[in-house]
Coordinates of C-alpha atoms and ligand atoms in Angstrom, one line a residue:
Chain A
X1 CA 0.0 0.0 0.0
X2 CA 0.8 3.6 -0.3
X3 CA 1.0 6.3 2.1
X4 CA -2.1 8.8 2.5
X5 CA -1.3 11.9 1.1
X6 CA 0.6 14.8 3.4
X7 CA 2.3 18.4 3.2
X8 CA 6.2 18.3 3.6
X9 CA 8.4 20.8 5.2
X10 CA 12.2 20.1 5.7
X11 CA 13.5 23.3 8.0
X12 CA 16.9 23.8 8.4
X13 CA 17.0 24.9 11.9
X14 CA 15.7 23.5 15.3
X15 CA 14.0 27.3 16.1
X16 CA 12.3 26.4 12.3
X17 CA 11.4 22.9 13.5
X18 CA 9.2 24.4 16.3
X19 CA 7.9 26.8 14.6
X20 CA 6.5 25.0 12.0
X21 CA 5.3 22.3 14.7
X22 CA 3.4 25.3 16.7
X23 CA 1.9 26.4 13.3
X24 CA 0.2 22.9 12.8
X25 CA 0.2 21.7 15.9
X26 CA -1.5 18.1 16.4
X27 CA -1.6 17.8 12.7
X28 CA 2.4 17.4 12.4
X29 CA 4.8 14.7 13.1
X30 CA 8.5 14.4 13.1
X31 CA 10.2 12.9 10.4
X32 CA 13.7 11.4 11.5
X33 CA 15.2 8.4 10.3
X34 CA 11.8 7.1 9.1
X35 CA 12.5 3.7 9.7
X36 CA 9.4 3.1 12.2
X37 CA 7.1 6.3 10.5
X38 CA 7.4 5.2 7.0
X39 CA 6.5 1.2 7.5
X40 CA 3.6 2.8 9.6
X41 CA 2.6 5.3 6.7
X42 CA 2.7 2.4 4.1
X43 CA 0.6 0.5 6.0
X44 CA -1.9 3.6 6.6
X45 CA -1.9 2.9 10.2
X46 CA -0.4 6.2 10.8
X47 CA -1.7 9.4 8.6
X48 CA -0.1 12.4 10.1
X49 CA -1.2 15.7 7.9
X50 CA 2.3 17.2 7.9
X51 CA 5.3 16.2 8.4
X52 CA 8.3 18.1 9.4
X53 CA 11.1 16.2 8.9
X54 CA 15.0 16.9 11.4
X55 CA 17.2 15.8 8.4
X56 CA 18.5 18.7 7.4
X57 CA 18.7 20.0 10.5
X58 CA 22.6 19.4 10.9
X59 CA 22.7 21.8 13.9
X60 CA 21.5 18.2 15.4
X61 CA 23.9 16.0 14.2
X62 CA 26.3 15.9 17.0
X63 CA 27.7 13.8 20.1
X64 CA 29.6 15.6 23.4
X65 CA 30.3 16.0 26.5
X66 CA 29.0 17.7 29.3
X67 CA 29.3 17.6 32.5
X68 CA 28.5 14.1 33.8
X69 CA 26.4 13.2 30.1
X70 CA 27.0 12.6 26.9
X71 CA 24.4 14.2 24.8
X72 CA 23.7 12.8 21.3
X73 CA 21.4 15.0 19.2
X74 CA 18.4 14.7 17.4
X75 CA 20.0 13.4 14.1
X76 CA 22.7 10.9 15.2
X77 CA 21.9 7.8 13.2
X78 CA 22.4 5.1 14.8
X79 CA 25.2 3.7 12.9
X80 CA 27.4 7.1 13.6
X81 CA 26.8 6.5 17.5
X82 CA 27.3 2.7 17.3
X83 CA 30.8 3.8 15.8
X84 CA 31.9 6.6 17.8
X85 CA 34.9 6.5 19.8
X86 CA 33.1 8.8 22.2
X87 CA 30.3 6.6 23.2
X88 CA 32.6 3.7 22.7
X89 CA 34.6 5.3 26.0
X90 CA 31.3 7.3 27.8
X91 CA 28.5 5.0 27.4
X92 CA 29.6 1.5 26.3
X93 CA 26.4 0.2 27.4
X94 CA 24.6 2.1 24.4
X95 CA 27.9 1.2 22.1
X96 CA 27.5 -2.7 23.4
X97 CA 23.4 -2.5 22.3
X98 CA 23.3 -0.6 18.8
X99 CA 24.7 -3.1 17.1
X100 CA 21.6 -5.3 18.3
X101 CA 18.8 -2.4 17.0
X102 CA 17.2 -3.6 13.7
X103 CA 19.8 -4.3 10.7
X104 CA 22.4 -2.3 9.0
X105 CA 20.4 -0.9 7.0
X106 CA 17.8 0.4 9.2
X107 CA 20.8 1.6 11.6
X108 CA 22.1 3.6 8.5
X109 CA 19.1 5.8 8.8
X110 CA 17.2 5.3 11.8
X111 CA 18.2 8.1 14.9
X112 CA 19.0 7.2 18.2
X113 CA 16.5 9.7 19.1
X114 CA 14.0 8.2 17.1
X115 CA 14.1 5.0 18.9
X116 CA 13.6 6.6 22.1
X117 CA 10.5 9.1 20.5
X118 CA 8.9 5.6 19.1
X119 CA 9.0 4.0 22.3
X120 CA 8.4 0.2 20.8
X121 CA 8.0 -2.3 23.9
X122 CA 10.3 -4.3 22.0
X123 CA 13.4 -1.9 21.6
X124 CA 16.3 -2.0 22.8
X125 CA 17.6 1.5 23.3
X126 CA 14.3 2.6 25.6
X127 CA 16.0 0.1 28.1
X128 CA 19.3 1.8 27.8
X129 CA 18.1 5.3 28.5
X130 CA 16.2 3.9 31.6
X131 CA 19.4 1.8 32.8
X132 CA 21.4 5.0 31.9
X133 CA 19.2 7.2 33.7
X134 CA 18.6 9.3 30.6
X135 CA 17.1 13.1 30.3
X136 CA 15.1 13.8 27.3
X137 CA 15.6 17.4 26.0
X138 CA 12.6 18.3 24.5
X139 CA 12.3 21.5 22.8
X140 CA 9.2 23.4 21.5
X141 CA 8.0 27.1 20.9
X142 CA 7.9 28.1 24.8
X143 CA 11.6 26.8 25.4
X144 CA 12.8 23.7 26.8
X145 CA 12.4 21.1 29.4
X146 CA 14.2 17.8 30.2
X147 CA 12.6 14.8 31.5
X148 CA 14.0 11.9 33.3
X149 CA 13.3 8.7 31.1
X150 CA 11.0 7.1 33.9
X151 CA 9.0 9.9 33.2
X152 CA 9.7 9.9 29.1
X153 CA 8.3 6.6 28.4
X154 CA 5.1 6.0 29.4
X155 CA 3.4 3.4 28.0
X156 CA 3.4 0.9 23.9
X157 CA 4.5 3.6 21.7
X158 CA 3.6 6.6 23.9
X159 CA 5.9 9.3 25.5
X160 CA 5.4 12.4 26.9
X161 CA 6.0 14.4 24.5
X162 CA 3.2 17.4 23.9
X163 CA 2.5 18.4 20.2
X164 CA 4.5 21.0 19.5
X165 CA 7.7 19.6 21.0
X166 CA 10.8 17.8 19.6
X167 CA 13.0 15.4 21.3
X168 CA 16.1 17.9 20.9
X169 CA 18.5 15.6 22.3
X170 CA 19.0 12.7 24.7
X171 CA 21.8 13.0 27.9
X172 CA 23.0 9.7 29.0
X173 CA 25.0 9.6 32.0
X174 CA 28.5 9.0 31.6
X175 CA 29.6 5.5 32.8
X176 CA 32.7 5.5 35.0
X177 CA 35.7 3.4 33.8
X178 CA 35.4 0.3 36.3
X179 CA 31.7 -0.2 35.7
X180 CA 30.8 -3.4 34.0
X181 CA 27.7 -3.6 31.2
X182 CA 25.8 -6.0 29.4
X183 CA 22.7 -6.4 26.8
X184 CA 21.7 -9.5 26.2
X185 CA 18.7 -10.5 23.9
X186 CA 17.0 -13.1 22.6
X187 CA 15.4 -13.1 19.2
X188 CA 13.9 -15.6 16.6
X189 CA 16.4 -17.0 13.9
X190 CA 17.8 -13.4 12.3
X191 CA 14.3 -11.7 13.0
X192 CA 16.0 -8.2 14.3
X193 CA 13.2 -7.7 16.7
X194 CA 13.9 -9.1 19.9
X195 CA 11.5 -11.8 22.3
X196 CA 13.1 -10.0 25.4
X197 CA 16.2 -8.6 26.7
X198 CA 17.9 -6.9 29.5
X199 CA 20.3 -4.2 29.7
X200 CA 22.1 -3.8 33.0
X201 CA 25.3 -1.9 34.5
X202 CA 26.8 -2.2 37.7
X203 CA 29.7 -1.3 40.2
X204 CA 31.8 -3.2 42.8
X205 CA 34.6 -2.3 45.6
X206 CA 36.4 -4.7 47.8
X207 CA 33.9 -7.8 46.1
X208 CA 30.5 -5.3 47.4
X209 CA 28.3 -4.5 44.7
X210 CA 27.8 -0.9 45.1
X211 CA 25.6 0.5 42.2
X212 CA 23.0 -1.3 39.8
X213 CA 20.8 -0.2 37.5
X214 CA 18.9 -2.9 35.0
X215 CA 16.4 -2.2 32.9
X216 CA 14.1 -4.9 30.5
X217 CA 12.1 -5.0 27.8
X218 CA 10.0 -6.8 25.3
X219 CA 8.3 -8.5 28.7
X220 CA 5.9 -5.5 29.0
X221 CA 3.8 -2.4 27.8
X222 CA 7.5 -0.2 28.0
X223 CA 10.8 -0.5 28.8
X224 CA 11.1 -0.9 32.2
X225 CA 13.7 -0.5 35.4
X226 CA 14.0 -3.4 37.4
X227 CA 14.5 -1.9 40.8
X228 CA 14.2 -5.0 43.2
X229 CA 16.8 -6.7 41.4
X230 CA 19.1 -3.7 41.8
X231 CA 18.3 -3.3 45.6
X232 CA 18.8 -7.6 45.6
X233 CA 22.6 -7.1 44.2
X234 CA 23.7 -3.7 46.1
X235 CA 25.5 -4.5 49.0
X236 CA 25.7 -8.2 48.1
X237 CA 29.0 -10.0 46.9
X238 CA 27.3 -11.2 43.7
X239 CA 27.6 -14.7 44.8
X240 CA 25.3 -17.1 43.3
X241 CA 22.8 -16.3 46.5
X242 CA 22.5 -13.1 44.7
X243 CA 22.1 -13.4 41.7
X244 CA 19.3 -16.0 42.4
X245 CA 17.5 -13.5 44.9
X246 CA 17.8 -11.0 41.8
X247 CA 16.6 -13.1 38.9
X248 CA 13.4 -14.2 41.0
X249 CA 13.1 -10.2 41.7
X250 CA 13.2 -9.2 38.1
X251 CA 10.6 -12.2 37.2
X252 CA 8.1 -11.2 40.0
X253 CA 8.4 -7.2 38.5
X254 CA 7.8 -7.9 34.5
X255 CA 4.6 -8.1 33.3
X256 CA 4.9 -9.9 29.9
X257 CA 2.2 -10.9 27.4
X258 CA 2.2 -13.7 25.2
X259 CA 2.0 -13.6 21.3
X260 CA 2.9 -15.3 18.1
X261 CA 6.7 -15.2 19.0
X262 CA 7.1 -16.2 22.5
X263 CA 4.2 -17.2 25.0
X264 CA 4.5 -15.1 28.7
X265 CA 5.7 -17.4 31.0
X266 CA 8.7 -17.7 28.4
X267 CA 9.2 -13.9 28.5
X268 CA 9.1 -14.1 32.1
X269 CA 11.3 -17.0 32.3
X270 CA 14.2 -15.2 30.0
X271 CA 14.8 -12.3 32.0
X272 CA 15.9 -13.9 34.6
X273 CA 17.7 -16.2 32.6
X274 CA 19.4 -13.2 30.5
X275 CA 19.9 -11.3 33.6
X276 CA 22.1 -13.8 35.3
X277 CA 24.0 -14.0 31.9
X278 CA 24.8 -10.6 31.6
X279 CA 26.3 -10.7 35.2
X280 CA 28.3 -13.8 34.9
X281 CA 29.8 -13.0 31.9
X282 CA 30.6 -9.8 32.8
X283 CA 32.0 -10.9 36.1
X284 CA 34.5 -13.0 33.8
X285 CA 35.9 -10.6 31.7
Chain B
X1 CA -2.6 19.8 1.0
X2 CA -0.2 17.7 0.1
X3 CA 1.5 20.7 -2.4
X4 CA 4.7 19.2 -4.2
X5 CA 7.6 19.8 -4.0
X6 CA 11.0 20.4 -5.6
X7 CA 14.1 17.3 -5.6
X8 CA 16.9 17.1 -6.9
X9 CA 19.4 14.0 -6.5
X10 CA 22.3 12.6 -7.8
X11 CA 21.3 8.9 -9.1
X12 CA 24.0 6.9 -10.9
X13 CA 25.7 9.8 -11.5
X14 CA 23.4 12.0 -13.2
X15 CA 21.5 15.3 -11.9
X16 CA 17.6 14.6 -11.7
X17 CA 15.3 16.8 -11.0
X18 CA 11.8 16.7 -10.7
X19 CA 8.4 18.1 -8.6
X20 CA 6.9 15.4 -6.7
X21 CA 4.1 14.9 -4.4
X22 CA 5.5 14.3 -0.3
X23 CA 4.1 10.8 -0.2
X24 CA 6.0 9.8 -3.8
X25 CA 8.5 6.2 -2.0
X26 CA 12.3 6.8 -3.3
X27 CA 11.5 3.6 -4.7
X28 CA 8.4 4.2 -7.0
X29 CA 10.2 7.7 -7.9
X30 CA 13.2 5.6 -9.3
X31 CA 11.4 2.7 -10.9
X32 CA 8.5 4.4 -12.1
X33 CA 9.5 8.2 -12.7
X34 CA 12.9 7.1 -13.8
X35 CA 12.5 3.4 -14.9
X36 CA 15.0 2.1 -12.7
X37 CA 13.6 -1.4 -12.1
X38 CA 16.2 -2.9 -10.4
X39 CA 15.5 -1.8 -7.0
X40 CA 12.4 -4.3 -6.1
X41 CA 9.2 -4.0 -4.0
X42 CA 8.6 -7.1 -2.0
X43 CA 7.5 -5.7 1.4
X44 CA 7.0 -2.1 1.3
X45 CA 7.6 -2.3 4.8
X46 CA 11.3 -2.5 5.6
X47 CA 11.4 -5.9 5.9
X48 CA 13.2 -7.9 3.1
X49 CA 15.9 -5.4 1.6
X50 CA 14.7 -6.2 -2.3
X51 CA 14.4 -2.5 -2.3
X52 CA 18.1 -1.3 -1.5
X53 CA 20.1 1.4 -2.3
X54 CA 23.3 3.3 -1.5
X55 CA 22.3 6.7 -0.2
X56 CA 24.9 8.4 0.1
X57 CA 27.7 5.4 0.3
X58 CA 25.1 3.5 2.9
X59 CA 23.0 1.1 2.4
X60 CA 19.0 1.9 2.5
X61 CA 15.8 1.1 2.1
X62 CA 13.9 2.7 -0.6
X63 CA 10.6 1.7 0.4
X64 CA 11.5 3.6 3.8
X65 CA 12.0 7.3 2.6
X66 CA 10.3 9.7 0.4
X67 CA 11.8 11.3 -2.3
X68 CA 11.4 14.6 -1.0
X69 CA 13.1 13.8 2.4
X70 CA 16.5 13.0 0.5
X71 CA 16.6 15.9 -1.7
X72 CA 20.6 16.6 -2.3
X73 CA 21.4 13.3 -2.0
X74 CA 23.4 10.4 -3.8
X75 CA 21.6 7.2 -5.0
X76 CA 23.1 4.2 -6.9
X77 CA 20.8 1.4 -7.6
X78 CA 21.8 -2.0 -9.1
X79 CA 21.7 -0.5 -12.7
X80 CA 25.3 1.5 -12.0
X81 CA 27.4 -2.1 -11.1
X82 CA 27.7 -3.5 -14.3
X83 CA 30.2 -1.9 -17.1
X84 CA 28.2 -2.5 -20.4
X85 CA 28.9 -5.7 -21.1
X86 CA 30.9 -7.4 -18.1
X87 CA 29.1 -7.6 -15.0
X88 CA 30.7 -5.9 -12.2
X89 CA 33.3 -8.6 -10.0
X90 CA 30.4 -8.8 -7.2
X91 CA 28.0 -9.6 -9.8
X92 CA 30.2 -12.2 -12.0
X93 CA 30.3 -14.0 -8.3
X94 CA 27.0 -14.3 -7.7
X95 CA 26.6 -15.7 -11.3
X96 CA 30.0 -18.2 -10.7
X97 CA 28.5 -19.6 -7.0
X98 CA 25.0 -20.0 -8.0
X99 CA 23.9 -17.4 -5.7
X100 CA 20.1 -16.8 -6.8
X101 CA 17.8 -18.8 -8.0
X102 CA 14.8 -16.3 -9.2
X103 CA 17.1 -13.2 -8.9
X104 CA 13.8 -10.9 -6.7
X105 CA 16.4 -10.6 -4.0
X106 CA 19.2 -10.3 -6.5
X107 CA 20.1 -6.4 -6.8
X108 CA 19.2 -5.8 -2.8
X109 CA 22.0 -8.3 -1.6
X110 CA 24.5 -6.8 -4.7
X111 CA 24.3 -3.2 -2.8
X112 CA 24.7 -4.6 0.6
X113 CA 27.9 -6.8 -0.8
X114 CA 28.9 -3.3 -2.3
X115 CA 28.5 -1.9 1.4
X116 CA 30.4 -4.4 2.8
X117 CA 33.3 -4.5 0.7
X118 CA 33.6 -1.0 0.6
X119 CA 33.8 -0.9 4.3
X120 CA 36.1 -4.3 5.0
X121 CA 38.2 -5.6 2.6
X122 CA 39.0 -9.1 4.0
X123 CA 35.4 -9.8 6.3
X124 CA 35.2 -13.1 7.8
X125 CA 32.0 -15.4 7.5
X126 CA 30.3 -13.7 11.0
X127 CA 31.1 -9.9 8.7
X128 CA 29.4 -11.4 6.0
X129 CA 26.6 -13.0 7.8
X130 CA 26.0 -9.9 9.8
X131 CA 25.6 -8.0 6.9
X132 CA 23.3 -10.1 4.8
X133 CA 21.3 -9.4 7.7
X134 CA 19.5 -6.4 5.6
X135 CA 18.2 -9.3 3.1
X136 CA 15.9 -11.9 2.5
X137 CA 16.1 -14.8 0.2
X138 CA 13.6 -16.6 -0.2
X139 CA 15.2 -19.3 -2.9
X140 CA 18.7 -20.2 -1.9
X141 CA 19.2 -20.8 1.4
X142 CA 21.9 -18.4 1.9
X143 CA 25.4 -20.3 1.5
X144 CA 26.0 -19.8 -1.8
X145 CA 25.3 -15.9 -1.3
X146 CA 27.7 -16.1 1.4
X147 CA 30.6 -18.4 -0.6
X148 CA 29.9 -15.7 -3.5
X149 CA 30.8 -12.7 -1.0
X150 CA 33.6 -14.2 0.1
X151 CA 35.4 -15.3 -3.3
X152 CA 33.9 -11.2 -4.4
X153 CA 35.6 -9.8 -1.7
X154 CA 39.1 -12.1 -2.8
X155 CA 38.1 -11.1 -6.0
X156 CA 38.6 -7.2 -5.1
X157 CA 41.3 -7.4 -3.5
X158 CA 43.5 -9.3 -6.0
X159 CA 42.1 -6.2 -8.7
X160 CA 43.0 -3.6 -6.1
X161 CA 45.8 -4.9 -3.9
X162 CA 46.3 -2.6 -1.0
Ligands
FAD301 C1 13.1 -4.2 9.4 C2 13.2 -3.4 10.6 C3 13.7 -3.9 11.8 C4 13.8 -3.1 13.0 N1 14.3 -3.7 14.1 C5 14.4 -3.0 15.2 C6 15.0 -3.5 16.4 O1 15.4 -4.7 16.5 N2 15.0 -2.7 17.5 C7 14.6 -1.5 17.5 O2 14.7 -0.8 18.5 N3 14.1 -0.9 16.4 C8 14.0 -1.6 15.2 N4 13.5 -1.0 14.1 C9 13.1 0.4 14.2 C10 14.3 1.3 14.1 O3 15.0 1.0 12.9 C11 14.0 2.8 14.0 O4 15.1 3.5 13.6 C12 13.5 3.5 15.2 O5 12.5 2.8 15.9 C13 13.0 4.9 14.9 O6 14.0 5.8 14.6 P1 13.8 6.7 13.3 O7 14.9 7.7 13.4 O8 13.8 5.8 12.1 O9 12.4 7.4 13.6 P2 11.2 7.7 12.6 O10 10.7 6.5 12.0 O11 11.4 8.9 11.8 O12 10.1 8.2 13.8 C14 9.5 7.2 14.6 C15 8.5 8.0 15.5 O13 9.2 8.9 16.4 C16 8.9 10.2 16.2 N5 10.1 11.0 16.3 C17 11.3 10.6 15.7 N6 12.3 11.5 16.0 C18 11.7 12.4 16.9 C19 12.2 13.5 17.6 N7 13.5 13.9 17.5 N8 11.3 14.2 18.4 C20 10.0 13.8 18.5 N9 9.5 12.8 17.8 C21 10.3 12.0 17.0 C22 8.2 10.3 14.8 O14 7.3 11.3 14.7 C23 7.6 8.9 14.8 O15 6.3 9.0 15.4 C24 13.4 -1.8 12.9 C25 12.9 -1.2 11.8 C26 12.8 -2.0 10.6 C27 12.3 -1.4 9.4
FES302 S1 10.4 -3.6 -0.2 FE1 11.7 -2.3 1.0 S2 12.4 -3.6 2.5 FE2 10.9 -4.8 1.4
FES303 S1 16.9 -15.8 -5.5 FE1 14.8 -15.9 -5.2 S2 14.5 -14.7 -3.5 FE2 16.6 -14.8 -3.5

């Protein structure tokens, strides 16, 4: 099928971008990478009026420093961040789980932005914000505001974003040098959508774990932090007692439902499973 | 509504320009408006690759962007490999290792060998496999694609040594 007719405008400037989202208001939508709006559009399931597209926009296309975060604008693709040296160094929890977002193709175009702005139960980099404790910069006509992701992502394929605003940019925190992190994912024979995964970063002094943050998805309506398993491995030696007290944790949290790919109980069953991959493997470097 | 609107690309190395409505796929714009055939429609949905393109040096799908959103851009399709009469080296592989049967999938996985090669000379069977990733195949069962990138990448490298 084809896409239902629309009006096109391409600014070249973020202040142009929300202008021409507070002239048209509900009617507009953001085109980024297009690799989640256009499938949509073919399929008529989404028939925004106007679209307003970031990419040429190149006042967007950048990845720094600042402070504590490394901020990736509005047009990275996806296959610039998975390559950068910078997030390679700052976030290589978001380095180590690009390379498992659709295929190279769809990386070539899509945004890491765009991923977030989607907000598909099943993607991967939703979990990374949240396990990253992410701020969303979102910018519109009356200025901007940043929002923690909790707050960002709040249900299948609904944010908080208000019509009239743009995800700007996205600020992960910086992960320190002796932190360990791990995505692991489990998907159906080359189909780049995953079943379920987990992505998960943590710290340890003198053999204590002393930080934690995991997040899942695909085993619920939205990406989702997994706070009882942190608070089960803080404090703890990550001995197998652990571990074990963390994996039933995460399983009693998710929420999963069943469909053609994998049933809920198995969705329930592999977080826990991936979970206690991703710390054993990273305990054995 | 809907107004259209002025593009103008670089496809196979020649300037095109033309007016076209927003919702006008990079895809239908090259086979139809420009009667570039090669690039296939088998999903319209980003799915199975028959659709691929270099924009720009990179692999994409062409069912997956208007024509309008990559105004100033860079296309090659499938029709810019071959050299007259001899079939590009990727292309005279394919042919050698039996690597299609019906040939819908054909042109997609030539671009994304292009990619490939153009990025790693020398890729091992995992490089290959990971990047096949962006195609389907619905006839051969994938080995002999993969035996053909392999002996296309030796292939390159013994034209161009480094
Ligand atoms: C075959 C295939 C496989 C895929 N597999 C995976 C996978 O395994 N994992 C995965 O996570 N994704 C996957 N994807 C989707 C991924 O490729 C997309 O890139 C991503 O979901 C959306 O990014 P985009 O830049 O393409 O956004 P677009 O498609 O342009 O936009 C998506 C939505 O977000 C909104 N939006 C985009 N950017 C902004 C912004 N800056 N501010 C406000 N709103 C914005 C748009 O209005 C739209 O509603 C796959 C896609 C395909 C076609
Ligand atoms: S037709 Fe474009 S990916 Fe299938
Ligand atoms: S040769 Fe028939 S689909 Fe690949």
């Amino acid at each position: 099928m084809k896409p239902a007719p629309f009006s096109f405008v391409a600014p070249e400037s973020l202040d142009e971008v929300v202008s021409a989202l507070a002239e048209h208001g509900d009617d507009a939508r953001i085109l980024a990478g297009g690799q989640s709006l256009v499938p949509l559009m073919n399929l008529r399931l989404a028939r925004p009026e106007v679209l307003v597209s970031i990419n040429r926009c190149h006042e967007l296309d950048y990845i720094r420093r600042a402070d504590d975060r490394l901020v990736v604008g509005a047009l990275v693709r996806q296959i610039d961040a998975e390559t950068s040296p910078l997030v390679r160094a700052e976030c290589p929890l978001l380095a180590a789980a690009l390379p498992h977002v659709g295929l190279p193709a769809t990386r070539n175009r899509g945004t890491v932005c765009g991923s977030l702005a989607h907000c598909d139960p099943l993607a991967e980099l939703p979990a990374v914000a949240l396990a990253l404790e992410a701020e969303l910069v979102l910018t519109s006509a009356a200025g901007e505001r940043r929002v923690p992701a909790h707050d960002f992502f709040v249900t299948d394929m609904t944010t908080c974003i208000e019509p009239g605003e743009v995800v700007s940019a996205v600020a992960f925190s910086r992960q320190d040098p002796s932190e360990r992190s791990a995505l692991h994912e489990v998907s159906n024979g080359g189909h780049a959508f995953p079943v379920g995964g987990v992505a998960l970063r943590w710290a340890s002094a003198d053999g204590v774990c002393t930080m934690a943050r995991i997040a899942a998805f695909g085993v619920g309506s939205v990406a989702q932090r997994l706070v009882d398993a942190e608070n089960a491995l803080v404090g703890s030696d990550l001995g197998s007692e652990a571990i074990a007290a963390a994996v039933a944790a995460a399983r009693a949290a998710v929420n999963p439902t069943g469909d053609i790919h994998a049933d809920a109980d198995y969705r329930r069953h592999l977080v826990g499973v991936l979970l206690e991959r991703g710390l054993l493997e990273g305990e054995a470097p | 509504m809907s107004d259209e609107v002025q593009v103008t690309v670089t496809v196979n190395g020649r300037r095109r320009e033309a007016r076209l409505e927003p919702r006008r796929l990079l895809v239908d714009y090259l086979r139809h408006d420009l009667g570039l055939t090669g690039a296939h429609i088998g999903c319209e949905q980003g799915v199975c690759g028959a659709c691929t393109v270099l924009l720009d040096g990179r692999t994409a799908r062409s069912c997956l962007h208007f024509a309008v959103a990559v105004d100033g851009s860079d296309i090659r399709t499938v029709e810019d490999l071959a050299d007259l009469d001899e079939l590009h080296p990727i292309q005279e592989m394919f042919h050698q290792k039996h690597a299609l049967q019906c040939g819908f999938c054909t042109p997609g996985f030539l671009l994304t060998t292009v990619e490939l090669l153009e990025r790693t000379a020398d890729p091992d069977e995992a490089a290959i496999r990971e990047a096949l990733m962006n195609n389907v195949c619905r006839c051969t069962g994938y080995a002999n694609i993969v035996d053909a990138v392999a002996e296309a990448a030796v292939e390159l490298r013994r034209r161009s040594p480094t």
